[in-house]
Short mmCIF file of C-alpha atoms in Angstrom, two decimals:
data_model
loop_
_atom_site.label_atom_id
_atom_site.label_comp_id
_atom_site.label_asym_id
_atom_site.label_seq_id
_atom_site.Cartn_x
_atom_site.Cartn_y
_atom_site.Cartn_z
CA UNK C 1 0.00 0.00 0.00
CA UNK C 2 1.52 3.37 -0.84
CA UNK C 3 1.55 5.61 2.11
CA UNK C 4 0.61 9.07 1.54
CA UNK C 5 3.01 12.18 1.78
CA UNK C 6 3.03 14.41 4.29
CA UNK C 7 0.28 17.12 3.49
CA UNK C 8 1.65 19.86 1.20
CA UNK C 9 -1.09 21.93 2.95
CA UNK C 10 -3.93 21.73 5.18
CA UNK C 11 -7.54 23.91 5.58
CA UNK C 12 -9.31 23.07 8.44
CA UNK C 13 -12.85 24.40 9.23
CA UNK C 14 -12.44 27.13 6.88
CA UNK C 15 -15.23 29.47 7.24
CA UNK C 16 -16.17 32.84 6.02
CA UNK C 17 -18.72 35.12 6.46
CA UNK C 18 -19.79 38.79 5.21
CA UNK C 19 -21.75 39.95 7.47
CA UNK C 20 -24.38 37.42 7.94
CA UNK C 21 -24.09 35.44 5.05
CA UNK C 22 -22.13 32.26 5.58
CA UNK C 23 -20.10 31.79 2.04
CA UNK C 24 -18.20 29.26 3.09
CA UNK C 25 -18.70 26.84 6.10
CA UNK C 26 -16.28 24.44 7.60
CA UNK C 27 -14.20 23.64 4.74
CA UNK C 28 -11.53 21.08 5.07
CA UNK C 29 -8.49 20.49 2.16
CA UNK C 30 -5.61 18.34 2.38
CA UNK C 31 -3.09 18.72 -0.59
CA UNK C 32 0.11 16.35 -0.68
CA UNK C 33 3.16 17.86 -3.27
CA UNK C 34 2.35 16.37 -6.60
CA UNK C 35 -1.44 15.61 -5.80
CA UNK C 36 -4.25 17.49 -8.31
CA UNK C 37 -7.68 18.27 -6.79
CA UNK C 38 -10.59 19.09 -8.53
CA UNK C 39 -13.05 21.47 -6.53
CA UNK C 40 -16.40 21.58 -8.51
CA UNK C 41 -19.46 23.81 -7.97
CA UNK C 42 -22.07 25.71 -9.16
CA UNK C 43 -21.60 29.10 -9.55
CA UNK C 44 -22.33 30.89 -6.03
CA UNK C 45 -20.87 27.93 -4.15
CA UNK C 46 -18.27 29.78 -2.86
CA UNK C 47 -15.26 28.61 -5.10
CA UNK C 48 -14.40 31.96 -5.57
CA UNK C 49 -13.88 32.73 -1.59
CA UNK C 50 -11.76 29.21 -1.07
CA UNK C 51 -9.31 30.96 -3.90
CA UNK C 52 -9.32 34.04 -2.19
CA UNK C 53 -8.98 32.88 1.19
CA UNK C 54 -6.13 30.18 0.01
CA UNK C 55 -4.51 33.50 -1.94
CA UNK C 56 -4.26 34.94 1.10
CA UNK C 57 -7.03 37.90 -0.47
CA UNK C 58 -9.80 37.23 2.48
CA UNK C 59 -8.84 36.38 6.04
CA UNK C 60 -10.71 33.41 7.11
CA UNK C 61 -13.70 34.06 9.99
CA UNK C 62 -12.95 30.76 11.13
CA UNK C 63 -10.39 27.54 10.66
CA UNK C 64 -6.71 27.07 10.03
CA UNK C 65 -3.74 26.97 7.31
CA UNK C 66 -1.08 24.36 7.48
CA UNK C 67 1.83 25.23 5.16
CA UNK C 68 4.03 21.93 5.62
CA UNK C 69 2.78 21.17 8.62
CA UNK C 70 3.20 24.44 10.45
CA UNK C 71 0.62 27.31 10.91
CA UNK C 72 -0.16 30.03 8.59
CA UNK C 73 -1.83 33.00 8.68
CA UNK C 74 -2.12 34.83 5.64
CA UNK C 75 -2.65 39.00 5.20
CA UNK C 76 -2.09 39.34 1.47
CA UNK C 77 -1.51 37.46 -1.56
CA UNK C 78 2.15 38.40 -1.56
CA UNK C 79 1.59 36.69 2.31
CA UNK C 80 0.75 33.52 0.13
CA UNK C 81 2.92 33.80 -2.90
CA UNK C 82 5.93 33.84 0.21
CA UNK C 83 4.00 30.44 1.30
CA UNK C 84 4.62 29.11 -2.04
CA UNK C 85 0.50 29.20 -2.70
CA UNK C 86 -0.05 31.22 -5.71
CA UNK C 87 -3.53 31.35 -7.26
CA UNK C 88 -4.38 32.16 -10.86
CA UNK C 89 -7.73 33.93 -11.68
CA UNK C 90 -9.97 33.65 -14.47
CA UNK C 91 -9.54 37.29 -14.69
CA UNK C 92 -5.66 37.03 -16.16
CA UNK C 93 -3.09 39.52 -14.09
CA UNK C 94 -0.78 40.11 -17.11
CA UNK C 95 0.13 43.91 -18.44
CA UNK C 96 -0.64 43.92 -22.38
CA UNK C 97 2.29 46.19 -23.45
CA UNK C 98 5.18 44.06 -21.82
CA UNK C 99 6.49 41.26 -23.12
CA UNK C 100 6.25 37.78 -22.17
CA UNK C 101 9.31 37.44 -20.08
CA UNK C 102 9.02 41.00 -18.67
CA UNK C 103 5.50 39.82 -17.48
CA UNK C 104 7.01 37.16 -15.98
CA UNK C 105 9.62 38.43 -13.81
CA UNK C 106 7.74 41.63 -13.09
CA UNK C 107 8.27 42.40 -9.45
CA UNK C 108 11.32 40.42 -9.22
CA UNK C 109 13.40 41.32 -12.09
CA UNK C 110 17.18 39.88 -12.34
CA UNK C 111 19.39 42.63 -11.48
CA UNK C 112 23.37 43.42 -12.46
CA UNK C 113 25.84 44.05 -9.99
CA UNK C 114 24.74 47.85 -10.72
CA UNK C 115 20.85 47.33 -9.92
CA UNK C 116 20.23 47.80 -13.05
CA UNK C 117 17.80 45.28 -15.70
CA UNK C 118 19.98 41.81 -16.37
CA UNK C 119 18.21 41.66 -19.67
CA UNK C 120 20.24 38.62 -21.03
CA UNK C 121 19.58 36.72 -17.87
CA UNK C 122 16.04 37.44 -17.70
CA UNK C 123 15.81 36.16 -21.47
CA UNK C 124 17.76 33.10 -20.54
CA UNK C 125 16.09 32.33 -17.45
CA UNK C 126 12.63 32.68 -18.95
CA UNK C 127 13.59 30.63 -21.75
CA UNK C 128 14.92 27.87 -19.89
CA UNK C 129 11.23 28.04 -18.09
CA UNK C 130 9.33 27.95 -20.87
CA UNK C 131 11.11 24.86 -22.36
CA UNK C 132 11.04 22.92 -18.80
CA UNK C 133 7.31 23.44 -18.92
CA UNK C 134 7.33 22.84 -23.00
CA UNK C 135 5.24 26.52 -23.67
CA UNK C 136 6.41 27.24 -27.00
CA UNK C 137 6.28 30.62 -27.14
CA UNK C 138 8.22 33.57 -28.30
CA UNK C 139 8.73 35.48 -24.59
CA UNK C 140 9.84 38.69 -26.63
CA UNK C 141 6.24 38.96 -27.87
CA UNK C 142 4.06 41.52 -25.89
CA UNK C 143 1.54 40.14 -24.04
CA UNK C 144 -1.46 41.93 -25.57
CA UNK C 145 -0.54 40.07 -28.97
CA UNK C 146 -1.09 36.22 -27.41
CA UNK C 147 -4.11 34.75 -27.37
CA UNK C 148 -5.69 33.82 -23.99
CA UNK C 149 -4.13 30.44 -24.03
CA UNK C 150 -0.81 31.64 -24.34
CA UNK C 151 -1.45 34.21 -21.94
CA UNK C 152 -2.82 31.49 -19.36
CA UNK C 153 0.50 29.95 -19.69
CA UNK C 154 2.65 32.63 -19.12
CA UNK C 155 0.55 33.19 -15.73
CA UNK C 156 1.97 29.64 -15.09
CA UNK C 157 5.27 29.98 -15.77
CA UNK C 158 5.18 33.30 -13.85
CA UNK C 159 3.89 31.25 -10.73
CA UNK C 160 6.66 28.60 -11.01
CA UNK C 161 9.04 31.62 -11.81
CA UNK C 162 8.69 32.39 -7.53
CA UNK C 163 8.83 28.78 -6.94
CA UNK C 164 4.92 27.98 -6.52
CA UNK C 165 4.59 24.55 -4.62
CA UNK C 166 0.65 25.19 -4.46
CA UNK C 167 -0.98 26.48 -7.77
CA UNK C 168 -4.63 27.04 -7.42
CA UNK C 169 -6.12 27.37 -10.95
CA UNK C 170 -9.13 29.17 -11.29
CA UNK C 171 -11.64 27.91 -14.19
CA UNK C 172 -8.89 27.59 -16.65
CA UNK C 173 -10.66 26.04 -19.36
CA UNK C 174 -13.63 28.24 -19.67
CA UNK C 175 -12.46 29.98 -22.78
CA UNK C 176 -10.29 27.10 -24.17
CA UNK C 177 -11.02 24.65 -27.15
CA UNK C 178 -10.68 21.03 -26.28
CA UNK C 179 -7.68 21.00 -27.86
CA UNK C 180 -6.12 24.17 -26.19
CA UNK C 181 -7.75 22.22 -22.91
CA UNK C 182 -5.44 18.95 -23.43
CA UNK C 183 -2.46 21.33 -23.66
CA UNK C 184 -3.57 22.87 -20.34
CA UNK C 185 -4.10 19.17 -18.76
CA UNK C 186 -0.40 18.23 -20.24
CA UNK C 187 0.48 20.94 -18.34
CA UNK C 188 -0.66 20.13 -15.06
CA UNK C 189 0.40 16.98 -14.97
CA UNK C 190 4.03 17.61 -15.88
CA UNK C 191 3.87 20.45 -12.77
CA UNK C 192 2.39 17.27 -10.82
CA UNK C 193 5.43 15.16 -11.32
CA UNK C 194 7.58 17.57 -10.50
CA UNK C 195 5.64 17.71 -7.00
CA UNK C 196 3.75 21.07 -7.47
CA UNK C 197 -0.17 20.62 -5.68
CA UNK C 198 -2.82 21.49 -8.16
CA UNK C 199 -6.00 23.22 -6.94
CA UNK C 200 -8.08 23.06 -10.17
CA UNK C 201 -11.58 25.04 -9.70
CA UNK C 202 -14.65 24.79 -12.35
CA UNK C 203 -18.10 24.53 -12.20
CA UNK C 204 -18.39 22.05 -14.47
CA UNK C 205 -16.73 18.28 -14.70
CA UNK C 206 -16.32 16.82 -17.97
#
């Protein structure tokens, strides 16, 4: 019998409330490194308010995080992203006019000796990325020019970029094709192997 790792992390009796209405109520999650879970509900269910309260956006009213066994309480999504939990909304984060590898590293941009832009590094570094993950795309290419697909990606590789170990996806296949979907699923399951956790929200189960 295999014996399970040691949770990745832990939600216990997550509850949270605005003002009297009880959006989520004593939710429990236990993720292991390289496990994918599926959360599925209709829309109002409260998906949205687990991502947020994972992502460190909402404070719980109630209930505990376990990152790796030890508590966590998390103020901000930057709170999270320090965690290792990243989450990526349906509502994509990217900035049009920069380019691919400029969106990802934005925030934590490889530096010189001087301070100043390591432009060769960050082109290196994101293209070594990009062909770990097998994203075939051109990361000199604004943004604003991919199509949502591509730009999905890129918010991947931009969570792996700060060393994600938790990667909440947030109804990622809502605007794909089937076969843009398989691409997506490849995906996952190569960031599975490696032992990423997979949070993978829809409303929908096909």
């Amino acid at each position: 019998m295999t014996v399970r790792s040691q949770p990745l992390l832990e939600a216990r009796g997550l509850t949270k409330s605005f003002g009297g209405n009880v959006v989520l109520d004593g939710v429990n999650l236990s993720l292991a490194p390289g496990e994918v879970h599926a959360v599925v509900g209709e829309n109002g269910a409260g998906k949205s308010t687990l991502i947020k309260v994972l992502g460190g956006v909402h404070r719980p009213s109630a209930g505990t995080l376990r990152m790796g066994g030890r508590p966590v309480v998390l103020h901000s999504p930057q709170e999270a992203m320090a965690q290792g939990i990243v989450a990526i909304h349906q509502e994509l984060s990217l900035a049009p006019n920069l380019s691919a590898e400029e969106n990802i590293f934005l925030g934590h941009f490889p530096r010189t000796r001087l301070g100043l832009l390591d432009r060769a590094h960050m082109r290196e570094a994101t293209r070594r990325l990009l062909d770990r993950l097998s994203i075939a795309i051109d990361p000199t290419l604004p943004v604003g020019r991919l199509s949502i697909a591509q730009q999905q990606m890129i918010e991947i590789a931009k969570a792996i970029s700060v060393k994600a170990r938790v990667l909440i996806l947030d109804e990622p296949t809502a605007v794909l094709d089937a076969g843009r979907v398989d691409i997506l699923f490849d995906l996952v399951s190569r960031l599975a192997a490696e032992g990423i956790a997979v949070v993978f929200i829809s409303h929908h189960l096909d």
